[in-house]
C-alpha cells in the first residue's frame, strides 16, 4: 500500500479561481481575438478544442485579468457538465474563461501540473465531488469544494513517471484524432477542387433521400447507441454512436451505418457527418441516405459545404430556433463534376471512413485502458513498471 502523503487541490495550488461572462459586464464577444474557453471547449482527452472557443478583445481580457490563463493552468468545469478537465497549452495563451470553468494554477514546486490534470480526470474522484454539488438553477461545484478535493501526492519524480505512462495512451488517442481531422481537411479540398471543374449541377435530392424511421419512447431501452447534436463536432464529418446516458423521455430517429446526419437547428447547420455505425439520433438531426452507394461521398461533402450551410441558414424557419426542412434542402443545387469524379471521390471517402472507424475503435479501447489504470496509479496500487508494460503491450 502507498505511503504517499495526502493533500488537497488547494494545498498544491497557487490559485483556484473562475471567470466571468463578458456580457454580464456589458462587454460583447468578438468574431476574432483572444480565445475564451467555455465548457464545450474542453475535450475528454484533457485538451481544449480551439474550434469551440468564443473570442474577446484585449480590453475585455484586461478587465477579466483574474481569470487570464497561463500555460500549465488546469481547467475544470464546475457548472452544467461538471468534471471535464484540461491543461492550458501555449496555443491557448493569451486566453480567458467564464464562471462555469475553474482555473487551477498548480505550484510546480509541489506538483506536476499534468499530475493534477489526471487526478481531476479520475472518474471516481469526480463522482465524489459531484455528489456534493449544489442543486440550484443548475448543478454547480463551488470553488471551496474544488479546493478541498483530496489527492495522494507522490514525490515529483514519481508524479512525472505516472504522467508519462498515462500520457502515452493520450498521445496515441490524439494521433488518431489528428488522422480524422486531416482526412476531413483533405476531403474538403478534394471536393472544392472537383466543384471548380464542374460544368453541371445536381439537386441534393438526386444524391440522397430523407429517412423517416422514428423510434417511439416505448421501444427505447436506454442502451441504444446514440448521437445528439452535442456529439457532432464542428467541421468533423466522422460520427460514431456509442452507448450514452442520453435522455430517452422523447422519441428518436434510427439511422444506419453509411447514412449522413445533418443538424437541422440553427446554429448547428454546420454539424454534418457520416455515421460509421448504426444507432439512434435526436429528432433535431436529419437522416439522409444516398440514393446510390456511389453517391455517398458527394452527398456527404455537398451537405457539409459552406454553400449548403448558408442556404439552410437562409431558409430555416421559426423565430427562436430556426429549423431547416428537407424540402428546402433537397431542391438546392450543388456542382456536379460528372460520374467519374464522383466515383473516385466516393472511393476515397469510403477508404478513409474505414481507416477512421479503426482509429475510433482503437482510441475507445485505449481510453478504457487509461481509465482503468489511472485510479490504480494515482493510489499507488499499481506499480509504475507494471503500468508501463501494460501500456507498451497496448500501443
mmCIF file with all atom_site columns, N, CA and C in Angstrom, residues 11-47:
data_model
loop_
_atom_site.group_PDB
_atom_site.id
_atom_site.type_symbol
_atom_site.label_atom_id
_atom_site.label_alt_id
_atom_site.label_comp_id
_atom_site.label_asym_id
_atom_site.label_entity_id
_atom_site.label_seq_id
_atom_site.pdbx_PDB_ins_code
_atom_site.Cartn_x
_atom_site.Cartn_y
_atom_site.Cartn_z
_atom_site.occupancy
_atom_site.B_iso_or_equiv
_atom_site.pdbx_formal_charge
_atom_site.auth_seq_id
_atom_site.auth_comp_id
_atom_site.auth_asym_id
_atom_site.auth_atom_id
_atom_site.pdbx_PDB_model_num
ATOM 1   N N  . UNK A 1 11 ? -4.097  22.792 -1.425  1.00 0.00 ? 11 UNK A N  1
ATOM 2   C CA . UNK A 1 11 ? -2.763  22.711 -0.834  1.00 0.00 ? 11 UNK A CA 1
ATOM 3   C C  . UNK A 1 11 ? -1.659  22.838 -1.878  1.00 0.00 ? 11 UNK A C  1
ATOM 4   N N  . UNK A 1 12 ? -1.911  22.336 -3.090  1.00 0.00 ? 12 UNK A N  1
ATOM 5   C CA . UNK A 1 12 ? -0.847  22.261 -4.103  1.00 0.00 ? 12 UNK A CA 1
ATOM 6   C C  . UNK A 1 12 ? -1.009  23.312 -5.194  1.00 0.00 ? 12 UNK A C  1
ATOM 7   N N  . UNK A 1 13 ? -1.867  24.309 -4.960  1.00 0.00 ? 13 UNK A N  1
ATOM 8   C CA . UNK A 1 13 ? -2.152  25.315 -5.987  1.00 0.00 ? 13 UNK A CA 1
ATOM 9   C C  . UNK A 1 13 ? -1.887  26.718 -5.474  1.00 0.00 ? 13 UNK A C  1
ATOM 10  N N  . UNK A 1 14 ? -1.374  27.556 -6.374  1.00 0.00 ? 14 UNK A N  1
ATOM 11  C CA . UNK A 1 14 ? -1.243  28.978 -6.056  1.00 0.00 ? 14 UNK A CA 1
ATOM 12  C C  . UNK A 1 14 ? -2.613  29.661 -6.096  1.00 0.00 ? 14 UNK A C  1
ATOM 13  N N  . UNK A 1 15 ? -3.422  29.254 -7.079  1.00 0.00 ? 15 UNK A N  1
ATOM 14  C CA . UNK A 1 15 ? -4.695  29.922 -7.323  1.00 0.00 ? 15 UNK A CA 1
ATOM 15  C C  . UNK A 1 15 ? -5.737  28.889 -7.697  1.00 0.00 ? 15 UNK A C  1
ATOM 16  N N  . UNK A 1 16 ? -6.948  29.034 -7.163  1.00 0.00 ? 16 UNK A N  1
ATOM 17  C CA . UNK A 1 16 ? -8.128  28.307 -7.644  1.00 0.00 ? 16 UNK A CA 1
ATOM 18  C C  . UNK A 1 16 ? -9.215  29.371 -7.784  1.00 0.00 ? 16 UNK A C  1
ATOM 19  N N  . UNK A 1 17 ? -9.536  29.714 -9.032  1.00 0.00 ? 17 UNK A N  1
ATOM 20  C CA . UNK A 1 17 ? -10.467 30.806 -9.256  1.00 0.00 ? 17 UNK A CA 1
ATOM 21  C C  . UNK A 1 17 ? -11.384 30.463 -10.430 1.00 0.00 ? 17 UNK A C  1
ATOM 22  N N  . UNK A 1 18 ? -12.174 31.420 -10.855 1.00 0.00 ? 18 UNK A N  1
ATOM 23  C CA . UNK A 1 18 ? -13.045 31.235 -12.017 1.00 0.00 ? 18 UNK A CA 1
ATOM 24  C C  . UNK A 1 18 ? -13.257 32.583 -12.678 1.00 0.00 ? 18 UNK A C  1
ATOM 25  N N  . UNK A 1 19 ? -13.852 32.556 -13.865 1.00 0.00 ? 19 UNK A N  1
ATOM 26  C CA . UNK A 1 19 ? -14.013 33.775 -14.631 1.00 0.00 ? 19 UNK A CA 1
ATOM 27  C C  . UNK A 1 19 ? -15.413 34.353 -14.562 1.00 0.00 ? 19 UNK A C  1
ATOM 28  N N  . UNK A 1 20 ? -15.713 35.193 -15.546 1.00 0.00 ? 20 UNK A N  1
ATOM 29  C CA . UNK A 1 20 ? -16.985 35.905 -15.633 1.00 0.00 ? 20 UNK A CA 1
ATOM 30  C C  . UNK A 1 20 ? -17.406 35.950 -17.099 1.00 0.00 ? 20 UNK A C  1
ATOM 31  N N  . UNK A 1 21 ? -18.700 35.896 -17.355 1.00 0.00 ? 21 UNK A N  1
ATOM 32  C CA . UNK A 1 21 ? -19.192 36.060 -18.721 1.00 0.00 ? 21 UNK A CA 1
ATOM 33  C C  . UNK A 1 21 ? -19.089 37.528 -19.116 1.00 0.00 ? 21 UNK A C  1
ATOM 34  N N  . UNK A 1 22 ? -18.399 37.851 -20.208 1.00 0.00 ? 22 UNK A N  1
ATOM 35  C CA . UNK A 1 22 ? -18.199 39.260 -20.584 1.00 0.00 ? 22 UNK A CA 1
ATOM 36  C C  . UNK A 1 22 ? -19.493 40.056 -20.721 1.00 0.00 ? 22 UNK A C  1
ATOM 37  N N  . UNK A 1 23 ? -20.535 39.407 -21.248 1.00 0.00 ? 23 UNK A N  1
ATOM 38  C CA . UNK A 1 23 ? -21.784 40.141 -21.476 1.00 0.00 ? 23 UNK A CA 1
ATOM 39  C C  . UNK A 1 23 ? -22.418 40.621 -20.176 1.00 0.00 ? 23 UNK A C  1
ATOM 40  N N  . UNK A 1 24 ? -22.096 39.958 -19.058 1.00 0.00 ? 24 UNK A N  1
ATOM 41  C CA . UNK A 1 24 ? -22.634 40.404 -17.771 1.00 0.00 ? 24 UNK A CA 1
ATOM 42  C C  . UNK A 1 24 ? -22.002 41.727 -17.336 1.00 0.00 ? 24 UNK A C  1
ATOM 43  N N  . UNK A 1 25 ? -20.894 42.082 -17.999 1.00 0.00 ? 25 UNK A N  1
ATOM 44  C CA . UNK A 1 25 ? -20.218 43.349 -17.715 1.00 0.00 ? 25 UNK A CA 1
ATOM 45  C C  . UNK A 1 25 ? -20.434 44.356 -18.839 1.00 0.00 ? 25 UNK A C  1
ATOM 46  N N  . UNK A 1 26 ? -21.340 44.005 -19.746 1.00 0.00 ? 26 UNK A N  1
ATOM 47  C CA . UNK A 1 26 ? -21.603 44.893 -20.870 1.00 0.00 ? 26 UNK A CA 1
ATOM 48  C C  . UNK A 1 26 ? -20.564 44.817 -21.963 1.00 0.00 ? 26 UNK A C  1
ATOM 49  N N  . UNK A 1 27 ? -19.760 43.741 -21.969 1.00 0.00 ? 27 UNK A N  1
ATOM 50  C CA . UNK A 1 27 ? -18.720 43.568 -22.980 1.00 0.00 ? 27 UNK A CA 1
ATOM 51  C C  . UNK A 1 27 ? -19.139 42.468 -23.956 1.00 0.00 ? 27 UNK A C  1
ATOM 52  N N  . UNK A 1 28 ? -19.131 42.736 -25.258 1.00 0.00 ? 28 UNK A N  1
ATOM 53  C CA . UNK A 1 28 ? -19.576 41.737 -26.234 1.00 0.00 ? 28 UNK A CA 1
ATOM 54  C C  . UNK A 1 28 ? -18.482 40.722 -26.570 1.00 0.00 ? 28 UNK A C  1
ATOM 55  N N  . UNK A 1 29 ? -18.906 39.564 -27.075 1.00 0.00 ? 29 UNK A N  1
ATOM 56  C CA . UNK A 1 29 ? -17.956 38.650 -27.692 1.00 0.00 ? 29 UNK A CA 1
ATOM 57  C C  . UNK A 1 29 ? -17.585 39.202 -29.067 1.00 0.00 ? 29 UNK A C  1
ATOM 58  N N  . UNK A 1 30 ? -16.460 38.760 -29.594 1.00 0.00 ? 30 UNK A N  1
ATOM 59  C CA . UNK A 1 30 ? -15.996 39.227 -30.902 1.00 0.00 ? 30 UNK A CA 1
ATOM 60  C C  . UNK A 1 30 ? -15.836 38.039 -31.843 1.00 0.00 ? 30 UNK A C  1
ATOM 61  N N  . UNK A 1 31 ? -15.676 38.316 -33.125 1.00 0.00 ? 31 UNK A N  1
ATOM 62  C CA . UNK A 1 31 ? -15.521 37.229 -34.100 1.00 0.00 ? 31 UNK A CA 1
ATOM 63  C C  . UNK A 1 31 ? -14.105 36.672 -34.099 1.00 0.00 ? 31 UNK A C  1
ATOM 64  N N  . UNK A 1 32 ? -13.137 37.503 -33.721 1.00 0.00 ? 32 UNK A N  1
ATOM 65  C CA . UNK A 1 32 ? -11.745 37.077 -33.599 1.00 0.00 ? 32 UNK A CA 1
ATOM 66  C C  . UNK A 1 32 ? -11.166 37.729 -32.358 1.00 0.00 ? 32 UNK A C  1
ATOM 67  N N  . UNK A 1 33 ? -9.987  37.299 -31.970 1.00 0.00 ? 33 UNK A N  1
ATOM 68  C CA . UNK A 1 33 ? -9.347  37.906 -30.812 1.00 0.00 ? 33 UNK A CA 1
ATOM 69  C C  . UNK A 1 33 ? -8.766  36.885 -29.874 1.00 0.00 ? 33 UNK A C  1
ATOM 70  N N  . UNK A 1 34 ? -8.922  37.120 -28.582 1.00 0.00 ? 34 UNK A N  1
ATOM 71  C CA . UNK A 1 34 ? -8.364  36.257 -27.548 1.00 0.00 ? 34 UNK A CA 1
ATOM 72  C C  . UNK A 1 34 ? -9.331  35.109 -27.253 1.00 0.00 ? 34 UNK A C  1
ATOM 73  N N  . UNK A 1 35 ? -8.866  33.855 -27.296 1.00 0.00 ? 35 UNK A N  1
ATOM 74  C CA . UNK A 1 35 ? -9.761  32.715 -27.060 1.00 0.00 ? 35 UNK A CA 1
ATOM 75  C C  . UNK A 1 35 ? -10.433 32.782 -25.688 1.00 0.00 ? 35 UNK A C  1
ATOM 76  N N  . UNK A 1 36 ? -11.716 32.488 -25.681 1.00 0.00 ? 36 UNK A N  1
ATOM 77  C CA . UNK A 1 36 ? -12.495 32.473 -24.447 1.00 0.00 ? 36 UNK A CA 1
ATOM 78  C C  . UNK A 1 36 ? -13.066 31.070 -24.293 1.00 0.00 ? 36 UNK A C  1
ATOM 79  N N  . UNK A 1 37 ? -12.527 30.327 -23.326 1.00 0.00 ? 37 UNK A N  1
ATOM 80  C CA . UNK A 1 37 ? -12.842 28.907 -23.158 1.00 0.00 ? 37 UNK A CA 1
ATOM 81  C C  . UNK A 1 37 ? -14.160 28.736 -22.411 1.00 0.00 ? 37 UNK A C  1
ATOM 82  N N  . UNK A 1 38 ? -15.027 27.872 -22.967 1.00 0.00 ? 38 UNK A N  1
ATOM 83  C CA . UNK A 1 38 ? -16.302 27.532 -22.344 1.00 0.00 ? 38 UNK A CA 1
ATOM 84  C C  . UNK A 1 38 ? -16.311 26.035 -22.034 1.00 0.00 ? 38 UNK A C  1
ATOM 85  N N  . UNK A 1 39 ? -17.359 25.574 -21.368 1.00 0.00 ? 39 UNK A N  1
ATOM 86  C CA . UNK A 1 39 ? -17.450 24.153 -21.009 1.00 0.00 ? 39 UNK A CA 1
ATOM 87  C C  . UNK A 1 39 ? -17.307 23.276 -22.243 1.00 0.00 ? 39 UNK A C  1
ATOM 88  N N  . UNK A 1 40 ? -18.010 23.651 -23.317 1.00 0.00 ? 40 UNK A N  1
ATOM 89  C CA . UNK A 1 40 ? -17.985 22.815 -24.521 1.00 0.00 ? 40 UNK A CA 1
ATOM 90  C C  . UNK A 1 40 ? -16.638 22.849 -25.239 1.00 0.00 ? 40 UNK A C  1
ATOM 91  N N  . UNK A 1 41 ? -15.740 23.754 -24.832 1.00 0.00 ? 41 UNK A N  1
ATOM 92  C CA . UNK A 1 41 ? -14.410 23.823 -25.436 1.00 0.00 ? 41 UNK A CA 1
ATOM 93  C C  . UNK A 1 41 ? -13.491 22.731 -24.918 1.00 0.00 ? 41 UNK A C  1
ATOM 94  N N  . UNK A 1 42 ? -13.834 22.131 -23.782 1.00 0.00 ? 42 UNK A N  1
ATOM 95  C CA . UNK A 1 42 ? -12.943 21.188 -23.112 1.00 0.00 ? 42 UNK A CA 1
ATOM 96  C C  . UNK A 1 42 ? -13.254 19.764 -23.553 1.00 0.00 ? 42 UNK A C  1
ATOM 97  N N  . UNK A 1 43 ? -12.252 19.105 -24.103 1.00 0.00 ? 43 UNK A N  1
ATOM 98  C CA . UNK A 1 43 ? -12.425 17.769 -24.660 1.00 0.00 ? 43 UNK A CA 1
ATOM 99  C C  . UNK A 1 43 ? -12.158 16.692 -23.609 1.00 0.00 ? 43 UNK A C  1
ATOM 100 N N  . UNK A 1 44 ? -12.654 15.496 -23.887 1.00 0.00 ? 44 UNK A N  1
ATOM 101 C CA . UNK A 1 44 ? -12.495 14.391 -22.942 1.00 0.00 ? 44 UNK A CA 1
ATOM 102 C C  . UNK A 1 44 ? -11.048 13.940 -22.804 1.00 0.00 ? 44 UNK A C  1
ATOM 103 N N  . UNK A 1 45 ? -10.194 14.271 -23.799 1.00 0.00 ? 45 UNK A N  1
ATOM 104 C CA . UNK A 1 45 ? -8.800  13.822 -23.733 1.00 0.00 ? 45 UNK A CA 1
ATOM 105 C C  . UNK A 1 45 ? -7.910  14.777 -22.950 1.00 0.00 ? 45 UNK A C  1
ATOM 106 N N  . UNK A 1 46 ? -8.514  15.785 -22.283 1.00 0.00 ? 46 UNK A N  1
ATOM 107 C CA . UNK A 1 46 ? -7.743  16.678 -21.450 1.00 0.00 ? 46 UNK A CA 1
ATOM 108 C C  . UNK A 1 46 ? -7.141  17.860 -22.181 1.00 0.00 ? 46 UNK A C  1
ATOM 109 N N  . UNK A 1 47 ? -7.682  18.190 -23.358 1.00 0.00 ? 47 UNK A N  1
ATOM 110 C CA . UNK A 1 47 ? -7.195  19.337 -24.117 1.00 0.00 ? 47 UNK A CA 1
ATOM 111 C C  . UNK A 1 47 ? -8.345  20.297 -24.391 1.00 0.00 ? 47 UNK A C  1
#
